[in-house]
Amino acid sequence: MSEKPVTVIGVRGLPLIRGGDDLPSLICEQVSLEEGDVVCIASSVYSKAAGHVLPLREVTPGERAVRIAARTGEDPRFIQVVLDSSDDILLEYPFVLSELSCGHVGVRAGVDQSNIEDGMVILLPPDPMGAADSLRQGFLDRSGRRVGVIVTDTCGRSFRRGQTGHAVGWSGILAIRDFRGDHDLFGHVLKITEEAVVDEIAGFANFVMGESNNGVPAVVFRNCPSWAGHDDLYFRREEDIFRKMLKN
Ligand code: GDP
Ligand code: MN
Ligand code: MN
């Protein structure tokens, strides 16, 4: 465990991000990275830089999108983009809940209409793990520092009101800290606890970012302790009981 307190740095001073922008360079101009930092980046700005955005006027909604949109009261073209982003639809109403090819399950497939010009939508990065890898390499090239990267999105949760930040891609760190086999304070062996550390860090990053016009799409965590574990953040289909219930 690290002795130093964890420091959390919201990265201010970044411009409105456009297609082709080099996010690692822009971020390194604002903050001096250190070895072992964990850099969280909003998926929305990654997608804007990587060109995963599109104008709704170019979208022609199909029959299913029109049918769903009539029930949810949304723009059928927006629903078409959501369907196109999805691998498997788990729920159509009262909102579309779907699984993406990367394994992430989310409301409206994480497609956003905020923090972009009117009539445009922002898609989640189609390969968020690859996105995190390339950002990590970018930071290494620009700063010489090996950092961990988490690509985040704001997501709703089951059972509770309120959205929180979630990790949709990560690189250079393990998703899960595995406590199984450890002993608690009373010597009991822990059998179940796997802590989703990337989501915990993403949650606090999301708090620092804010949702509206704060203009802080990146957050650096310094002095995080290291952890042992694994990267199997997503349930396999056969073990995901909620997914099974929704599909039946
Ligand atoms: P998401 O959670 O990935 O969907 O992203 P949000 O739209 O919630 O934005 C997260 C943070 O990034 C907020 O502080 C936004 O104001 C900020 N943000 C979004 N787009 C930009 C941008 O192009 N430039 C800057 N500087 N900040 C942005
Ligand atoms: Mn989002
Ligand atoms: Mn957000």
Short mmCIF file of C-alpha atoms and ligand atoms in Angstrom, two decimals:
data_model
loop_
_atom_site.label_atom_id
_atom_site.label_comp_id
_atom_site.label_asym_id
_atom_site.label_seq_id
_atom_site.Cartn_x
_atom_site.Cartn_y
_atom_site.Cartn_z
CA MET A 1 0.00 0.00 0.00
CA SER A 2 1.21 3.47 -0.85
CA GLU A 3 2.00 5.74 2.11
CA LYS A 4 1.22 8.91 0.22
CA PRO A 5 -2.31 10.22 -0.02
CA VAL A 6 -3.98 9.71 -3.38
CA THR A 7 -4.06 12.98 -5.31
CA VAL A 8 -6.85 13.68 -7.80
CA ILE A 9 -6.21 16.28 -10.50
CA GLY A 10 -9.00 17.49 -12.80
CA VAL A 11 -7.39 18.54 -16.10
CA ARG A 12 -8.57 22.07 -16.93
CA GLY A 13 -7.76 24.25 -19.91
CA LEU A 14 -8.54 21.74 -22.65
CA PRO A 15 -10.25 23.11 -25.80
CA LEU A 16 -13.42 21.83 -27.42
CA ILE A 17 -12.22 18.56 -28.89
CA ARG A 18 -12.51 18.01 -32.64
CA GLY A 19 -11.83 15.12 -34.98
CA GLY A 20 -8.10 14.45 -35.31
CA ASP A 21 -7.09 16.10 -32.02
CA ASP A 22 -4.21 14.40 -30.21
CA LEU A 23 -5.60 13.96 -26.68
CA PRO A 24 -2.38 12.75 -25.01
CA SER A 25 -0.51 15.82 -26.33
CA LEU A 26 -3.25 18.22 -25.26
CA ILE A 27 -3.44 16.65 -21.80
CA CYS A 28 0.36 16.61 -21.37
CA GLU A 29 0.38 20.38 -22.10
CA GLN A 30 -1.85 20.90 -19.05
CA VAL A 31 -0.47 18.40 -16.54
CA SER A 32 2.93 16.92 -15.89
CA LEU A 33 2.37 13.17 -15.65
CA GLU A 34 4.28 10.93 -13.28
CA GLU A 35 5.11 7.25 -13.54
CA GLY A 36 2.19 5.13 -12.33
CA ASP A 37 -0.47 7.83 -12.65
CA VAL A 38 -3.93 6.65 -13.67
CA VAL A 39 -5.46 8.94 -16.31
CA CYS A 40 -9.25 8.83 -16.76
CA ILE A 41 -10.61 10.19 -20.03
CA ALA A 42 -14.28 10.74 -20.84
CA SER A 43 -15.34 8.46 -23.67
CA SER A 44 -17.18 11.43 -25.19
CA VAL A 45 -13.96 13.33 -25.87
CA TYR A 46 -12.12 10.23 -27.02
CA SER A 47 -14.93 9.63 -29.51
CA LYS A 48 -14.92 13.23 -30.70
CA ALA A 49 -11.15 13.09 -31.28
CA ALA A 50 -11.37 9.69 -33.00
CA GLY A 51 -14.33 10.70 -35.19
CA HIS A 52 -16.94 8.39 -33.64
CA VAL A 53 -19.62 11.04 -34.08
CA LEU A 54 -22.31 11.47 -36.70
CA PRO A 55 -25.04 13.84 -37.85
CA LEU A 56 -28.59 12.52 -37.33
CA ARG A 57 -29.62 13.90 -40.70
CA GLU A 58 -27.55 11.14 -42.34
CA VAL A 59 -29.48 8.41 -40.49
CA THR A 60 -32.53 6.66 -41.97
CA PRO A 61 -34.49 4.87 -39.28
CA GLY A 62 -35.68 1.34 -39.95
CA GLU A 63 -38.96 -0.25 -38.91
CA ARG A 64 -37.77 -1.37 -35.48
CA ALA A 65 -36.31 2.06 -34.63
CA VAL A 66 -39.56 3.75 -35.67
CA ARG A 67 -41.59 1.33 -33.53
CA ILE A 68 -39.37 1.77 -30.45
CA ALA A 69 -39.17 5.55 -30.85
CA ALA A 70 -42.97 5.80 -30.98
CA ARG A 71 -43.10 4.18 -27.53
CA THR A 72 -40.17 6.00 -25.90
CA GLY A 73 -40.94 9.38 -27.47
CA GLU A 74 -37.42 9.72 -28.86
CA ASP A 75 -36.13 10.62 -32.33
CA PRO A 76 -36.30 7.43 -34.47
CA ARG A 77 -32.96 8.37 -36.05
CA PHE A 78 -31.38 8.47 -32.59
CA ILE A 79 -32.85 5.03 -31.81
CA GLN A 80 -31.47 3.74 -35.11
CA VAL A 81 -27.97 4.86 -34.06
CA VAL A 82 -28.49 3.08 -30.72
CA LEU A 83 -29.54 -0.13 -32.51
CA ASP A 84 -26.62 0.13 -34.92
CA SER A 85 -24.22 0.46 -31.95
CA SER A 86 -25.63 -2.63 -30.25
CA ASP A 87 -24.82 -6.31 -30.53
CA ASP A 88 -27.84 -7.53 -28.60
CA ILE A 89 -30.95 -5.68 -27.40
CA LEU A 90 -31.94 -6.67 -23.85
CA LEU A 91 -34.84 -4.23 -23.41
CA GLU A 92 -36.70 -1.85 -25.73
CA TYR A 93 -38.96 -0.03 -23.29
CA PRO A 94 -39.01 2.24 -21.26
CA PHE A 95 -35.48 2.68 -22.64
CA VAL A 96 -33.25 0.68 -24.92
CA LEU A 97 -30.80 -1.41 -22.92
CA SER A 98 -28.28 -3.27 -24.98
CA GLU A 99 -25.00 -5.10 -25.03
CA LEU A 100 -22.20 -3.71 -27.16
CA SER A 101 -19.61 -5.84 -28.89
CA CYS A 102 -17.02 -4.89 -26.25
CA GLY A 103 -19.18 -6.50 -23.53
CA HIS A 104 -20.50 -3.29 -21.98
CA VAL A 105 -24.24 -3.27 -21.26
CA GLY A 106 -25.75 0.19 -21.21
CA VAL A 107 -28.80 2.36 -21.64
CA ARG A 108 -29.15 3.78 -25.19
CA ALA A 109 -25.84 2.04 -25.98
CA GLY A 110 -24.07 5.02 -24.44
CA VAL A 111 -24.97 7.25 -27.40
CA ASP A 112 -24.90 10.91 -26.31
CA GLN A 113 -26.47 14.08 -27.66
CA SER A 114 -24.86 16.37 -25.09
CA ASN A 115 -21.53 18.23 -25.28
CA ILE A 116 -21.68 18.26 -29.08
CA GLU A 117 -23.31 20.51 -31.68
CA ASP A 118 -27.08 20.28 -32.27
CA GLY A 119 -28.05 17.41 -34.53
CA MET A 120 -24.87 15.43 -33.84
CA VAL A 121 -24.49 12.32 -31.71
CA ILE A 122 -21.44 10.86 -30.00
CA LEU A 123 -21.02 7.07 -30.08
CA LEU A 124 -19.12 5.08 -27.50
CA PRO A 125 -15.71 4.06 -28.86
CA PRO A 126 -16.38 0.78 -30.74
CA ASP A 127 -13.17 -0.70 -29.31
CA PRO A 128 -12.74 0.97 -25.92
CA MET A 129 -9.94 -1.38 -24.81
CA GLY A 130 -8.01 -0.53 -27.98
CA ALA A 131 -8.77 3.15 -27.32
CA ALA A 132 -7.26 2.91 -23.83
CA ASP A 133 -4.21 1.09 -25.23
CA SER A 134 -3.59 3.79 -27.82
CA LEU A 135 -4.02 6.60 -25.27
CA ARG A 136 -1.57 4.86 -22.94
CA GLN A 137 0.95 4.57 -25.76
CA GLY A 138 0.33 8.25 -26.59
CA PHE A 139 1.10 9.26 -23.02
CA LEU A 140 4.28 7.17 -23.06
CA ASP A 141 5.39 8.80 -26.34
CA ARG A 142 4.62 12.36 -25.14
CA SER A 143 5.75 12.16 -21.52
CA GLY A 144 8.00 9.12 -21.24
CA ARG A 145 5.77 7.99 -18.35
CA ARG A 146 4.00 4.67 -18.11
CA VAL A 147 0.51 5.43 -16.88
CA GLY A 148 -2.71 3.49 -16.51
CA VAL A 149 -5.63 4.71 -18.60
CA ILE A 150 -9.37 4.37 -18.01
CA VAL A 151 -11.89 5.44 -20.65
CA THR A 152 -15.04 6.36 -18.73
CA ASP A 153 -18.70 6.91 -19.41
CA THR A 154 -21.54 8.10 -17.22
CA CYS A 155 -24.00 5.24 -16.82
CA GLY A 156 -27.17 4.45 -14.94
CA ARG A 157 -27.28 1.51 -12.53
CA SER A 158 -29.77 -1.13 -11.54
CA PHE A 159 -31.64 -0.76 -8.24
CA ARG A 160 -30.49 2.80 -7.56
CA ARG A 161 -31.34 6.21 -8.85
CA GLY A 162 -28.50 8.31 -10.19
CA GLN A 163 -25.74 7.85 -12.74
CA THR A 164 -22.08 7.18 -11.93
CA GLY A 165 -18.88 6.89 -13.92
CA HIS A 166 -18.03 3.45 -15.26
CA ALA A 167 -14.93 2.12 -16.97
CA VAL A 168 -15.65 1.12 -20.57
CA GLY A 169 -12.00 0.56 -21.49
CA TRP A 170 -8.75 0.39 -19.58
CA SER A 171 -5.07 -0.24 -20.16
CA GLY A 172 -2.03 -0.66 -17.96
CA ILE A 173 -4.08 -1.56 -14.89
CA LEU A 174 -6.20 -4.54 -13.89
CA ALA A 175 -9.97 -4.07 -13.80
CA ILE A 176 -10.59 -6.14 -10.69
CA ARG A 177 -8.80 -6.37 -7.39
CA ASP A 178 -9.28 -9.94 -6.27
CA PHE A 179 -9.61 -10.43 -2.51
CA ARG A 180 -10.57 -14.10 -2.73
CA GLY A 181 -8.29 -16.18 -0.52
CA ASP A 182 -7.33 -13.19 1.67
CA HIS A 183 -8.01 -13.30 5.40
CA ASP A 184 -10.18 -10.68 7.08
CA LEU A 185 -9.39 -9.11 10.46
CA PHE A 186 -10.77 -12.21 12.20
CA GLY A 187 -8.99 -14.77 10.08
CA HIS A 188 -11.97 -15.73 7.90
CA VAL A 189 -11.03 -16.55 4.32
CA LEU A 190 -12.77 -14.24 1.83
CA LYS A 191 -14.62 -16.31 -0.76
CA ILE A 192 -16.47 -13.81 -2.91
CA THR A 193 -15.03 -10.33 -2.89
CA GLU A 194 -13.75 -9.06 -6.22
CA GLU A 195 -13.53 -5.29 -6.20
CA ALA A 196 -14.16 -3.50 -9.50
CA VAL A 197 -11.40 -0.95 -9.01
CA VAL A 198 -11.60 0.54 -12.50
CA ASP A 199 -15.25 1.42 -11.88
CA GLU A 200 -14.47 2.91 -8.49
CA ILE A 201 -11.80 5.16 -9.96
CA ALA A 202 -14.05 5.99 -12.93
CA GLY A 203 -16.81 6.90 -10.49
CA PHE A 204 -14.70 9.46 -8.70
CA ALA A 205 -13.30 10.75 -12.00
CA ASN A 206 -16.87 11.30 -13.18
CA PHE A 207 -17.54 13.31 -10.01
CA VAL A 208 -14.60 15.59 -10.79
CA MET A 209 -15.57 15.86 -14.49
CA GLY A 210 -19.20 16.80 -13.93
CA GLU A 211 -21.77 16.32 -16.66
CA SER A 212 -22.51 19.65 -18.22
CA ASN A 213 -20.25 22.59 -19.01
CA ASN A 214 -17.41 22.00 -16.56
CA GLY A 215 -14.99 21.31 -19.41
CA VAL A 216 -12.96 18.74 -17.48
CA PRO A 217 -12.83 15.58 -19.63
CA ALA A 218 -9.70 14.09 -18.03
CA VAL A 219 -8.76 13.36 -14.42
CA VAL A 220 -5.39 12.15 -13.14
CA PHE A 221 -5.06 9.94 -10.04
CA ARG A 222 -1.64 9.95 -8.41
CA ASN A 223 -0.28 7.56 -5.72
CA CYS A 224 -2.92 4.88 -6.20
CA PRO A 225 -1.80 1.67 -4.50
CA SER A 226 -1.23 -1.24 -6.86
CA TRP A 227 -3.41 -4.33 -6.72
CA ALA A 228 -3.47 -7.91 -7.91
CA GLY A 229 -6.42 -9.38 -9.73
CA HIS A 230 -7.74 -9.86 -13.23
CA ASP A 231 -9.49 -8.22 -16.17
CA ASP A 232 -12.74 -10.22 -16.39
CA LEU A 233 -15.00 -7.27 -15.61
CA TYR A 234 -17.93 -8.48 -17.68
CA PHE A 235 -19.98 -11.53 -16.73
CA ARG A 236 -19.95 -14.33 -19.24
CA ARG A 237 -23.40 -14.78 -20.75
CA GLU A 238 -24.09 -18.05 -18.96
CA GLU A 239 -23.32 -16.60 -15.50
CA ASP A 240 -25.20 -13.28 -15.93
CA ILE A 241 -28.53 -13.94 -14.20
CA PHE A 242 -29.96 -10.46 -14.86
CA ARG A 243 -29.26 -10.72 -18.55
CA LYS A 244 -30.98 -14.13 -18.61
CA MET A 245 -34.03 -12.74 -16.84
CA LEU A 246 -34.32 -9.84 -19.28
CA LYS A 247 -33.99 -12.12 -22.30
CA ASN A 248 -36.67 -14.56 -21.06
P1 GDP B 1 -19.22 11.25 -20.92
O1 GDP B 1 -19.43 11.05 -19.45
O2 GDP B 1 -18.02 10.51 -21.47
O3 GDP B 1 -20.45 10.96 -21.74
O4 GDP B 1 -18.86 12.80 -21.17
P2 GDP B 1 -19.67 14.12 -20.70
O5 GDP B 1 -20.42 14.68 -21.87
O6 GDP B 1 -20.45 13.86 -19.46
O7 GDP B 1 -18.46 15.09 -20.37
C1 GDP B 1 -17.56 14.83 -19.30
C2 GDP B 1 -16.75 16.08 -19.00
O8 GDP B 1 -16.01 16.46 -20.14
C3 GDP B 1 -17.58 17.33 -18.62
O9 GDP B 1 -16.82 18.10 -17.70
C4 GDP B 1 -17.71 18.07 -19.96
O10 GDP B 1 -17.93 19.46 -19.78
C5 GDP B 1 -16.32 17.81 -20.53
N1 GDP B 1 -16.26 17.87 -21.99
C6 GDP B 1 -17.04 17.23 -22.91
N2 GDP B 1 -16.61 17.52 -24.15
C7 GDP B 1 -15.55 18.36 -24.00
C8 GDP B 1 -14.66 19.01 -24.92
O11 GDP B 1 -14.78 18.88 -26.14
N3 GDP B 1 -13.69 19.80 -24.39
C9 GDP B 1 -13.53 19.97 -23.04
N4 GDP B 1 -12.55 20.75 -22.60
N5 GDP B 1 -14.34 19.37 -22.16
C10 GDP B 1 -15.32 18.58 -22.63
MN MN B 2 -21.71 9.44 -22.18
MN MN B 3 -20.61 12.19 -18.25
#
